[in-house]
mmCIF file of C-alpha atoms in Angstrom:
data_model
loop_
_atom_site.group_PDB
_atom_site.id
_atom_site.type_symbol
_atom_site.label_atom_id
_atom_site.label_comp_id
_atom_site.label_asym_id
_atom_site.label_seq_id
_atom_site.Cartn_x
_atom_site.Cartn_y
_atom_site.Cartn_z
ATOM 1 C CA UNK I 1 72.251 -25.381 -18.896
ATOM 2 C CA UNK I 2 70.738 -25.058 -16.034
ATOM 3 C CA UNK I 3 70.393 -21.314 -15.774
ATOM 4 C CA UNK I 4 68.869 -21.571 -19.195
ATOM 5 C CA UNK I 5 66.031 -24.068 -18.839
ATOM 6 C CA UNK I 6 65.130 -22.624 -15.578
ATOM 7 C CA UNK I 7 64.681 -18.822 -17.191
ATOM 8 C CA UNK I 8 63.686 -20.083 -21.063
ATOM 9 C CA UNK I 9 60.564 -22.220 -19.316
ATOM 10 C CA UNK I 10 59.660 -19.211 -16.822
ATOM 11 C CA UNK I 11 59.547 -17.311 -20.585
ATOM 12 C CA UNK I 12 57.342 -19.720 -21.851
ATOM 13 C CA UNK I 13 55.299 -19.886 -19.098
ATOM 14 C CA UNK I 14 54.420 -16.260 -18.897
ATOM 15 C CA UNK I 15 53.731 -15.896 -22.682
ATOM 16 C CA UNK I 16 51.357 -19.207 -22.572
ATOM 17 C CA UNK I 17 49.361 -16.587 -19.322
ATOM 18 C CA UNK I 18 49.479 -13.749 -21.536
ATOM 19 C CA UNK I 19 48.106 -15.545 -24.603
ATOM 20 C CA UNK I 20 45.468 -17.252 -22.434
ATOM 21 C CA UNK I 21 45.309 -13.213 -20.545
ATOM 22 C CA UNK I 22 44.571 -12.018 -24.698
ATOM 23 C CA UNK I 23 42.181 -14.878 -25.269
ATOM 24 C CA UNK I 24 40.362 -14.125 -22.167
ATOM 25 C CA UNK I 25 40.273 -10.157 -23.098
ATOM 26 C CA UNK I 26 38.873 -10.882 -26.355
ATOM 27 C CA UNK I 27 36.378 -13.403 -25.016
ATOM 28 C CA UNK I 28 35.383 -10.957 -22.429
ATOM 29 C CA UNK I 29 35.442 -8.488 -24.684
ATOM 30 C CA UNK I 30 32.552 -9.969 -26.828
ATOM 31 C CA UNK I 31 30.450 -10.982 -24.054
ATOM 32 C CA UNK I 32 29.523 -7.598 -22.959
ATOM 33 C CA UNK I 33 28.841 -6.649 -26.601
ATOM 34 C CA UNK I 34 26.162 -9.898 -26.381
ATOM 35 C CA UNK I 35 24.785 -8.969 -23.216
ATOM 36 C CA UNK I 36 24.407 -5.435 -23.843
ATOM 37 C CA UNK I 37 22.478 -6.483 -26.802
ATOM 38 C CA UNK I 38 20.126 -8.986 -24.106
ATOM 39 C CA UNK I 39 19.910 -6.233 -22.000
ATOM 40 C CA UNK I 40 18.223 -3.876 -24.760
ATOM 41 C CA UNK I 41 16.159 -6.336 -25.709
ATOM 42 C CA UNK I 42 15.123 -6.851 -22.583
ATOM 43 C CA UNK I 43 13.793 -3.536 -22.622
ATOM 44 C CA UNK I 44 12.431 -3.381 -25.780
ATOM 45 C CA UNK I 45 10.241 -6.562 -24.193
ATOM 46 C CA UNK I 46 9.296 -4.800 -21.144
ATOM 47 C CA UNK I 47 7.796 -1.805 -23.425
ATOM 48 C CA UNK I 48 6.211 -3.776 -25.641
ATOM 49 C CA UNK I 49 4.089 -5.377 -23.056
ATOM 50 C CA UNK I 50 3.502 -1.616 -21.631
ATOM 51 C CA UNK I 51 2.711 -0.886 -25.732
ATOM 52 C CA UNK I 52 0.551 -4.273 -25.567
ATOM 53 C CA UNK I 53 -1.333 -3.393 -21.590
ATOM 54 C CA UNK I 54 -2.387 0.068 -23.856
ATOM 55 C CA UNK I 55 -3.312 -0.926 -26.990
ATOM 56 C CA UNK I 56 -5.649 -3.205 -25.112
ATOM 57 C CA UNK I 57 -7.642 -0.872 -22.413
ATOM 58 C CA UNK I 58 -10.499 1.570 -24.300
ATOM 59 C CA UNK I 59 -8.937 3.720 -21.301
ATOM 60 C CA UNK I 60 -7.107 4.000 -18.747
ATOM 61 C CA UNK I 61 -6.996 5.710 -15.540
ATOM 62 C CA UNK I 62 -4.588 6.204 -13.093
ATOM 63 C CA UNK I 63 -5.327 3.343 -10.904
ATOM 64 C CA UNK I 64 -5.179 1.171 -14.134
ATOM 65 C CA UNK I 65 -1.734 2.755 -14.586
ATOM 66 C CA UNK I 66 -0.472 2.445 -11.317
ATOM 67 C CA UNK I 67 -1.544 -1.931 -10.651
ATOM 68 C CA UNK I 68 -0.397 -2.725 -14.455
ATOM 69 C CA UNK I 69 3.337 -0.912 -12.973
ATOM 70 C CA UNK I 70 3.367 -2.278 -9.881
ATOM 71 C CA UNK I 71 3.032 -5.874 -11.241
ATOM 72 C CA UNK I 72 5.099 -5.732 -13.296
ATOM 73 C CA UNK I 73 7.700 -4.505 -10.425
ATOM 74 C CA UNK I 74 6.714 -7.561 -8.826
ATOM 75 C CA UNK I 75 8.005 -9.865 -11.098
ATOM 76 C CA UNK I 76 11.519 -7.835 -10.432
ATOM 77 C CA UNK I 77 11.595 -4.966 -12.694
ATOM 78 C CA UNK I 78 15.712 -4.581 -13.699
ATOM 79 C CA UNK I 79 17.673 -2.415 -10.912
ATOM 80 C CA UNK I 80 18.883 -0.137 -13.685
ATOM 81 C CA UNK I 81 15.030 1.021 -15.273
ATOM 82 C CA UNK I 82 14.511 3.808 -14.149
ATOM 83 C CA UNK I 83 10.900 5.550 -14.814
ATOM 84 C CA UNK I 84 8.638 4.412 -17.044
ATOM 85 C CA UNK I 85 5.048 6.031 -18.451
ATOM 86 C CA UNK I 86 3.199 7.054 -21.097
ATOM 87 C CA UNK I 87 2.928 9.733 -23.320
ATOM 88 C CA UNK I 88 0.054 11.225 -25.410
ATOM 89 C CA UNK I 89 0.631 12.496 -28.828
ATOM 90 C CA UNK I 90 -2.383 15.521 -29.162
ATOM 91 C CA UNK I 91 -2.700 18.487 -31.574
ATOM 92 C CA UNK I 92 -0.658 20.854 -30.523
ATOM 93 C CA UNK I 93 -3.747 24.031 -30.494
ATOM 94 C CA UNK I 94 -4.650 21.928 -27.697
ATOM 95 C CA UNK I 95 -2.103 22.562 -25.155
ATOM 96 C CA UNK I 96 -2.159 26.378 -23.127
ATOM 97 C CA UNK I 97 0.647 28.438 -24.195
ATOM 98 C CA UNK I 98 2.186 25.777 -26.922
ATOM 99 C CA UNK I 99 2.567 23.441 -24.504
ATOM 100 C CA UNK I 100 5.362 25.193 -22.480
ATOM 101 C CA UNK I 101 4.227 26.028 -18.940
ATOM 102 C CA UNK I 102 4.685 22.820 -16.828
ATOM 103 C CA UNK I 103 7.931 20.436 -16.241
ATOM 104 C CA UNK I 104 6.417 17.116 -17.067
ATOM 105 C CA UNK I 105 9.294 14.573 -17.693
ATOM 106 C CA UNK I 106 11.820 14.900 -15.165
ATOM 107 C CA UNK I 107 14.820 13.754 -17.106
ATOM 108 C CA UNK I 108 14.671 16.673 -19.073
ATOM 109 C CA UNK I 109 14.983 19.640 -16.919
ATOM 110 C CA UNK I 110 18.291 21.730 -18.128
ATOM 111 C CA UNK I 111 16.948 20.542 -21.337
ATOM 112 C CA UNK I 112 17.780 22.248 -24.511
ATOM 113 C CA UNK I 113 14.782 22.550 -25.894
ATOM 114 C CA UNK I 114 13.941 23.240 -30.154
ATOM 115 C CA UNK I 115 10.892 22.919 -32.132
ATOM 116 C CA UNK I 116 10.523 21.597 -35.721
ATOM 117 C CA UNK I 117 8.371 24.086 -38.312
ATOM 118 C CA UNK I 118 5.610 23.648 -39.398
ATOM 119 C CA UNK I 119 4.886 20.612 -36.446
ATOM 120 C CA UNK I 120 0.776 20.494 -36.070
ATOM 121 C CA UNK I 121 1.119 17.971 -32.775
ATOM 122 C CA UNK I 122 2.640 17.701 -29.771
ATOM 123 C CA UNK I 123 3.639 15.036 -27.078
ATOM 124 C CA UNK I 124 2.694 15.204 -23.296
ATOM 125 C CA UNK I 125 3.577 12.411 -20.488
ATOM 126 C CA UNK I 126 -0.095 11.355 -19.261
ATOM 127 C CA UNK I 127 1.829 8.692 -16.471
ATOM 128 C CA UNK I 128 5.242 8.494 -15.070
ATOM 129 C CA UNK I 129 5.965 5.955 -12.769
ATOM 130 C CA UNK I 130 9.365 6.363 -11.199
ATOM 131 C CA UNK I 131 11.496 3.543 -9.633
ATOM 132 C CA UNK I 132 9.958 3.966 -6.177
ATOM 133 C CA UNK I 133 6.298 3.153 -7.054
ATOM 134 C CA UNK I 134 5.229 7.057 -6.576
ATOM 135 C CA UNK I 135 3.256 7.568 -9.835
ATOM 136 C CA UNK I 136 2.844 11.059 -10.725
ATOM 137 C CA UNK I 137 0.318 12.333 -13.292
ATOM 138 C CA UNK I 138 1.014 14.953 -15.550
ATOM 139 C CA UNK I 139 0.251 16.982 -18.526
ATOM 140 C CA UNK I 140 0.719 20.192 -20.356
ATOM 141 C CA UNK I 141 3.813 20.539 -21.630
ATOM 142 C CA UNK I 142 4.991 19.311 -25.061
ATOM 143 C CA UNK I 143 8.374 17.095 -24.690
ATOM 144 C CA UNK I 144 8.117 16.951 -28.474
ATOM 145 C CA UNK I 145 10.331 20.114 -28.313
ATOM 146 C CA UNK I 146 12.553 17.955 -25.777
ATOM 147 C CA UNK I 147 16.335 17.613 -27.172
ATOM 148 C CA UNK I 148 16.841 14.549 -25.886
ATOM 149 C CA UNK I 149 13.675 12.923 -26.666
ATOM 150 C CA UNK I 150 12.011 15.323 -29.019
ATOM 151 C CA UNK I 151 13.965 13.604 -31.994
ATOM 152 C CA UNK I 152 13.913 9.789 -31.164
ATOM 153 C CA UNK I 153 10.387 10.623 -30.034
ATOM 154 C CA UNK I 154 9.835 11.345 -34.085
ATOM 155 C CA UNK I 155 11.555 8.743 -35.077
ATOM 156 C CA UNK I 156 9.332 6.716 -33.131
ATOM 157 C CA UNK I 157 6.254 7.317 -34.275
ATOM 158 C CA UNK I 158 7.695 7.927 -37.969
ATOM 159 C CA UNK I 159 8.724 3.957 -38.784
ATOM 160 C CA UNK I 160 6.647 2.535 -35.643
ATOM 161 C CA UNK I 161 10.205 1.129 -34.189
ATOM 162 C CA UNK I 162 11.466 1.659 -30.849
ATOM 163 C CA UNK I 163 13.923 4.490 -30.741
ATOM 164 C CA UNK I 164 16.555 5.842 -27.809
ATOM 165 C CA UNK I 165 16.753 8.606 -26.892
ATOM 166 C CA UNK I 166 19.984 11.294 -26.284
ATOM 167 C CA UNK I 167 22.425 11.736 -23.517
ATOM 168 C CA UNK I 168 19.391 12.773 -19.827
ATOM 169 C CA UNK I 169 19.681 13.623 -16.786
ATOM 170 C CA UNK I 170 17.306 12.371 -13.972
ATOM 171 C CA UNK I 171 15.943 15.144 -11.910
ATOM 172 C CA UNK I 172 14.318 12.582 -9.779
ATOM 173 C CA UNK I 173 17.698 10.851 -8.130
ATOM 174 C CA UNK I 174 19.117 12.114 -5.318
ATOM 175 C CA UNK I 175 22.300 12.347 -7.864
ATOM 176 C CA UNK I 176 22.739 13.486 -11.005
ATOM 177 C CA UNK I 177 23.177 10.501 -12.975
ATOM 178 C CA UNK I 178 23.475 10.061 -17.048
ATOM 179 C CA UNK I 179 21.064 7.477 -18.466
ATOM 180 C CA UNK I 180 18.673 7.111 -21.805
ATOM 181 C CA UNK I 181 15.232 6.711 -22.363
ATOM 182 C CA UNK I 182 13.944 3.707 -25.258
ATOM 183 C CA UNK I 183 10.074 4.295 -26.315
ATOM 184 C CA UNK I 184 8.067 3.258 -28.925
ATOM 185 C CA UNK I 185 4.299 3.140 -30.445
ATOM 186 C CA UNK I 186 1.614 1.944 -28.251
ATOM 187 C CA UNK I 187 -1.344 2.313 -30.193
ATOM 188 C CA UNK I 188 -3.364 4.054 -33.574
ATOM 189 C CA UNK I 189 -6.240 5.352 -32.652
ATOM 190 C CA UNK I 190 -7.052 9.198 -33.918
ATOM 191 C CA UNK I 191 -6.811 9.306 -37.223
ATOM 192 C CA UNK I 192 -7.576 12.873 -37.949
ATOM 193 C CA UNK I 193 -4.073 13.549 -36.332
ATOM 194 C CA UNK I 194 -1.025 13.903 -38.785
ATOM 195 C CA UNK I 195 0.442 11.661 -36.541
ATOM 196 C CA UNK I 196 -0.078 7.502 -37.063
ATOM 197 C CA UNK I 197 0.662 7.053 -33.774
ATOM 198 C CA UNK I 198 -1.386 8.416 -30.626
ATOM 199 C CA UNK I 199 0.050 6.732 -28.011
ATOM 200 C CA UNK I 200 3.360 6.678 -26.758
ATOM 201 C CA UNK I 201 5.383 4.206 -23.815
ATOM 202 C CA UNK I 202 8.949 4.907 -22.691
ATOM 203 C CA UNK I 203 11.324 3.755 -19.893
ATOM 204 C CA UNK I 204 14.506 5.564 -19.011
ATOM 205 C CA UNK I 205 17.463 3.764 -17.332
ATOM 206 C CA UNK I 206 20.706 4.544 -15.988
ATOM 207 C CA UNK I 207 23.914 4.019 -17.864
ATOM 208 C CA UNK I 208 26.317 2.898 -14.640
ATOM 209 C CA UNK I 209 23.824 0.485 -13.413
ATOM 210 C CA UNK I 210 23.156 -0.562 -17.488
ATOM 211 C CA UNK I 211 26.817 -1.331 -17.472
ATOM 212 C CA UNK I 212 26.760 -3.056 -14.001
ATOM 213 C CA UNK I 213 24.230 -5.135 -15.830
ATOM 214 C CA UNK I 214 26.383 -6.017 -18.571
ATOM 215 C CA UNK I 215 29.184 -7.299 -16.764
ATOM 216 C CA UNK I 216 27.771 -8.514 -13.548
ATOM 217 C CA UNK I 217 29.374 -12.343 -14.716
ATOM 218 C CA UNK I 218 32.997 -10.655 -15.669
ATOM 219 C CA UNK I 219 34.808 -11.853 -12.733
ATOM 220 C CA UNK I 220 37.883 -10.453 -13.184
ATOM 221 C CA UNK I 221 38.972 -6.052 -12.443
ATOM 222 C CA UNK I 222 38.252 -4.506 -15.872
ATOM 223 C CA UNK I 223 36.711 -1.237 -17.000
ATOM 224 C CA UNK I 224 34.537 -0.699 -19.853
ATOM 225 C CA UNK I 225 33.789 3.346 -20.857
ATOM 226 C CA UNK I 226 30.265 4.090 -23.011
ATOM 227 C CA UNK I 227 30.086 6.629 -25.713
ATOM 228 C CA UNK I 228 27.078 8.145 -26.738
ATOM 229 C CA UNK I 229 28.030 7.162 -30.541
ATOM 230 C CA UNK I 230 30.577 5.833 -32.647
ATOM 231 C CA UNK I 231 33.100 8.764 -31.680
ATOM 232 C CA UNK I 232 35.529 8.586 -28.533
ATOM 233 C CA UNK I 233 36.322 11.380 -27.358
ATOM 234 C CA UNK I 234 35.595 13.221 -23.728
ATOM 235 C CA UNK I 235 32.238 14.361 -25.066
ATOM 236 C CA UNK I 236 30.837 11.973 -26.145
ATOM 237 C CA UNK I 237 31.748 9.805 -22.971
ATOM 238 C CA UNK I 238 28.623 9.402 -20.918
ATOM 239 C CA UNK I 239 29.779 6.661 -18.142
ATOM 240 C CA UNK I 240 32.652 4.770 -17.197
ATOM 241 C CA UNK I 241 32.415 1.629 -15.186
ATOM 242 C CA UNK I 242 35.729 -0.318 -12.962
ATOM 243 C CA UNK I 243 34.924 -3.907 -12.209
ATOM 244 C CA UNK I 244 37.526 -3.495 -9.938
ATOM 245 C CA UNK I 245 38.817 -1.184 -7.101
ATOM 246 C CA UNK I 246 40.461 1.639 -9.067
ATOM 247 C CA UNK I 247 39.959 3.099 -12.102
ATOM 248 C CA UNK I 248 42.795 1.973 -15.224
ATOM 249 C CA UNK I 249 44.847 4.870 -16.578
ATOM 250 C CA UNK I 250 46.673 3.365 -18.730
ATOM 251 C CA UNK I 251 45.544 -0.253 -20.072
ATOM 252 C CA UNK I 252 47.492 -2.770 -21.591
ATOM 253 C CA UNK I 253 44.352 -4.672 -22.848
ATOM 254 C CA UNK I 254 41.866 -1.960 -25.321
ATOM 255 C CA UNK I 255 39.633 -2.209 -27.906
ATOM 256 C CA UNK I 256 36.016 -1.626 -28.702
ATOM 257 C CA UNK I 257 32.722 -2.808 -30.069
ATOM 258 C CA UNK I 258 29.989 -0.886 -31.285
ATOM 259 C CA UNK I 259 26.506 -1.516 -30.688
ATOM 260 C CA UNK I 260 23.251 0.026 -31.812
ATOM 261 C CA UNK I 261 20.550 -0.156 -29.420
ATOM 262 C CA UNK I 262 16.940 1.725 -30.263
ATOM 263 C CA UNK I 263 18.344 2.696 -33.499
ATOM 264 C CA UNK I 264 21.444 4.895 -32.113
ATOM 265 C CA UNK I 265 25.016 3.056 -31.823
ATOM 266 C CA UNK I 266 26.493 3.185 -28.424
ATOM 267 C CA UNK I 267 30.178 2.716 -28.429
ATOM 268 C CA UNK I 268 31.884 0.156 -25.349
ATOM 269 C CA UNK I 269 34.900 0.004 -25.078
ATOM 270 C CA UNK I 270 36.880 -2.561 -22.642
ATOM 271 C CA UNK I 271 39.953 -1.982 -20.882
ATOM 272 C CA UNK I 272 42.380 -4.426 -18.288
ATOM 273 C CA UNK I 273 45.675 -4.212 -16.809
ATOM 274 C CA UNK I 274 48.067 -6.684 -17.471
ATOM 275 C CA UNK I 275 47.863 -9.318 -15.328
ATOM 276 C CA UNK I 276 44.254 -9.072 -14.882
ATOM 277 C CA UNK I 277 43.400 -12.989 -14.789
ATOM 278 C CA UNK I 278 46.663 -14.377 -13.846
ATOM 279 C CA UNK I 279 49.726 -12.200 -12.602
ATOM 280 C CA UNK I 280 52.780 -12.268 -15.066
ATOM 281 C CA UNK I 281 55.591 -13.919 -13.887
ATOM 282 C CA UNK I 282 57.745 -10.478 -13.609
ATOM 283 C CA UNK I 283 57.391 -11.008 -9.451
ATOM 284 C CA UNK I 284 58.409 -14.413 -9.902
ATOM 285 C CA UNK I 285 61.974 -14.193 -11.807
ATOM 286 C CA UNK I 286 63.029 -12.341 -8.528
ATOM 287 C CA UNK I 287 62.761 -15.745 -7.029
ATOM 288 C CA UNK I 288 63.220 -18.122 -10.515
ATOM 289 C CA UNK I 289 67.085 -16.673 -11.316
ATOM 290 C CA UNK I 290 67.980 -17.016 -7.870
ATOM 291 C CA UNK I 291 66.914 -19.942 -7.658
ATOM 292 C CA UNK I 292 68.195 -21.476 -10.854
ATOM 293 C CA UNK I 293 71.958 -19.961 -9.911
ATOM 294 C CA UNK I 294 71.955 -22.093 -6.343
ATOM 295 C CA UNK I 295 70.755 -25.691 -8.685
ATOM 296 C CA UNK I 296 73.858 -24.431 -11.257
ATOM 297 C CA UNK I 297 75.822 -23.843 -8.233
ATOM 298 C CA UNK I 298 75.155 -27.502 -6.997
ATOM 299 C CA UNK I 299 75.147 -29.298 -10.474
ATOM 300 C CA UNK I 300 78.891 -27.549 -10.385
ATOM 301 C CA UNK I 301 79.711 -29.076 -7.160
ATOM 302 C CA UNK I 302 78.371 -32.754 -8.243
ATOM 303 C CA UNK I 303 80.385 -32.483 -11.780
ATOM 304 C CA UNK I 304 83.505 -31.071 -9.844
ATOM 305 C CA UNK I 305 83.022 -34.080 -7.087
ATOM 306 C CA UNK I 306 82.364 -36.531 -10.043
ATOM 307 C CA UNK I 307 85.475 -34.855 -11.902
ATOM 308 C CA UNK I 308 87.424 -34.960 -9.346
ATOM 309 C CA UNK I 309 86.869 -38.483 -8.478
ATOM 310 C CA UNK I 310 87.294 -39.930 -12.067
ATOM 311 C CA UNK I 311 90.863 -38.097 -12.295
ATOM 312 C CA UNK I 312 92.280 -40.179 -8.723
ATOM 313 C CA UNK I 313 90.729 -43.297 -10.121
ATOM 314 C CA UNK I 314 92.988 -42.482 -13.380
ATOM 315 C CA UNK I 315 95.576 -41.813 -11.426
ATOM 316 C CA UNK I 316 95.548 -45.109 -9.623
ATOM 317 C CA UNK I 317 94.750 -47.226 -12.761
ATOM 318 C CA UNK I 318 97.762 -45.884 -14.137
ATOM 319 C CA UNK I 319 99.958 -46.583 -11.278
ATOM 320 C CA UNK I 320 98.507 -50.136 -11.137
ATOM 321 C CA UNK I 321 99.651 -50.593 -15.002
ATOM 322 C CA UNK I 322 102.665 -49.421 -14.715
ATOM 323 C CA UNK I 323 103.834 -51.305 -11.671
ATOM 324 C CA UNK I 324 102.047 -54.263 -13.421
ATOM 325 C CA UNK I 325 103.713 -53.078 -16.701
ATOM 326 C CA UNK I 326 107.302 -52.806 -14.302
ATOM 327 C CA UNK I 327 107.395 -56.263 -12.869
ATOM 328 C CA UNK I 328 106.252 -57.851 -16.179
ATOM 329 C CA UNK I 329 109.381 -56.615 -17.814
ATOM 330 C CA UNK I 330 111.786 -58.038 -14.926
ATOM 331 C CA UNK I 331 109.501 -61.525 -15.153
ATOM 332 C CA UNK I 332 110.464 -61.722 -18.694
ATOM 333 C CA UNK I 333 114.289 -60.530 -18.124
ATOM 334 C CA UNK I 334 114.876 -63.424 -15.307
ATOM 335 C CA UNK I 335 112.965 -66.099 -18.203
ATOM 336 C CA UNK I 336 115.222 -65.346 -20.772
ATOM 337 C CA UNK I 337 118.416 -65.121 -18.602
ATOM 338 C CA UNK I 338 117.295 -68.570 -16.829
ATOM 339 C CA UNK I 339 116.149 -70.125 -20.373
ATOM 340 C CA UNK I 340 113.600 -72.517 -19.477
ATOM 341 C CA UNK I 341 110.108 -72.264 -20.900
ATOM 342 C CA UNK I 342 107.159 -72.191 -19.984
ATOM 343 C CA UNK I 343 103.217 -72.824 -20.554
ATOM 344 C CA UNK I 344 99.913 -72.170 -19.386
ATOM 345 C CA UNK I 345 96.055 -73.785 -20.120
ATOM 346 C CA UNK I 346 93.443 -71.517 -20.441
ATOM 347 C CA UNK I 347 89.620 -73.124 -19.077
ATOM 348 C CA UNK I 348 87.528 -71.296 -20.562
ATOM 349 C CA UNK I 349 88.929 -71.313 -24.131
ATOM 350 C CA UNK I 350 90.634 -74.785 -23.633
ATOM 351 C CA UNK I 351 93.704 -73.753 -25.342
ATOM 352 C CA UNK I 352 97.003 -74.580 -23.999
ATOM 353 C CA UNK I 353 99.490 -71.346 -24.430
ATOM 354 C CA UNK I 354 103.487 -71.634 -25.131
ATOM 355 C CA UNK I 355 105.711 -68.960 -23.813
ATOM 356 C CA UNK I 356 108.496 -67.799 -27.670
ATOM 357 C CA UNK I 357 111.245 -69.754 -24.888
ATOM 358 C CA UNK I 358 109.376 -72.908 -24.644
ATOM 359 C CA UNK I 359 108.212 -73.053 -28.336
ATOM 360 C CA UNK I 360 112.499 -72.868 -29.027
ATOM 361 C CA UNK I 361 113.416 -75.835 -26.510
ATOM 362 C CA UNK I 362 111.136 -77.606 -28.148
ATOM 363 C CA UNK I 363 111.885 -76.553 -31.618
ATOM 364 C CA UNK I 364 108.658 -76.268 -33.324
ATOM 365 C CA UNK I 365 107.548 -73.331 -34.842
ATOM 366 C CA UNK I 366 105.482 -71.603 -33.055
ATOM 367 C CA UNK I 367 102.970 -70.643 -37.081
#
């Protein structure tokens, strides 16, 4: 019973730990979904601030732009943000060689290109400020043809809403890293253009540092994979982030959340190993079972000792009872042979008790 109780207690303790760990995992999964939305909302707030600055300025010079960005960066610009910039929407006919002679947006040096038929407007970058604070003034290349940013640029121009790019690779970084650009319309001042928008602002950010910002308060060794879109496959995998030291190859917990950023779906897959919260009792079982056996053995020795002592006491009691019975029989025989009777008084009940011979000698009926 002791052994069963010990093992049973350990088993139910492990089940309770597993239940708490599952609840904690579900909580972290929900929190990364909420935090991803909050982080993206903070990006949109920065974009709206930039759009307000652009809309409130008649003519933005390089110095005006540099001073504004310096003020933003002094307010603790999020470390995951790469670059910020300002796009101009212009007539395509105003660009030399159709706007294909200069590379302006550092995030797409090896970008695939496409061009929409019948499109008379182009989008060129006026200013691109790197996270280092350096501002590049550029113009001449139609980034509307770039696959990564072309579609979201068109969406922002058509809907007037913030739009997320496709996965990009930043060429201005020391290591090629995956990221995204978030684009928002700023002003509408040129009614002669086919586009209702004439300037747009953007910021680009690293997916690795984005995941770090999302998982900053996780506090446990878990991993999260970021997939572009709602399909999870090696082709759509953008970034793998692990809070612990090692990558989790065979996760015990694995679930997903789909979040929408800038009109596009991103999938976050959270993975964790069993025991990421509290180590399960698989190893302590090696201590608990021998300990239970020792306790059981000690309890067995105690029970054996008690049983042995009780048996000896019973034997002694039986021996004394037998001796008393023999003595009583002898005494009865002596009384009958002698023909005498006896009586005794019970002082507790105040009764006098006669022997059978005493009744016979007195000639009285005991009944």
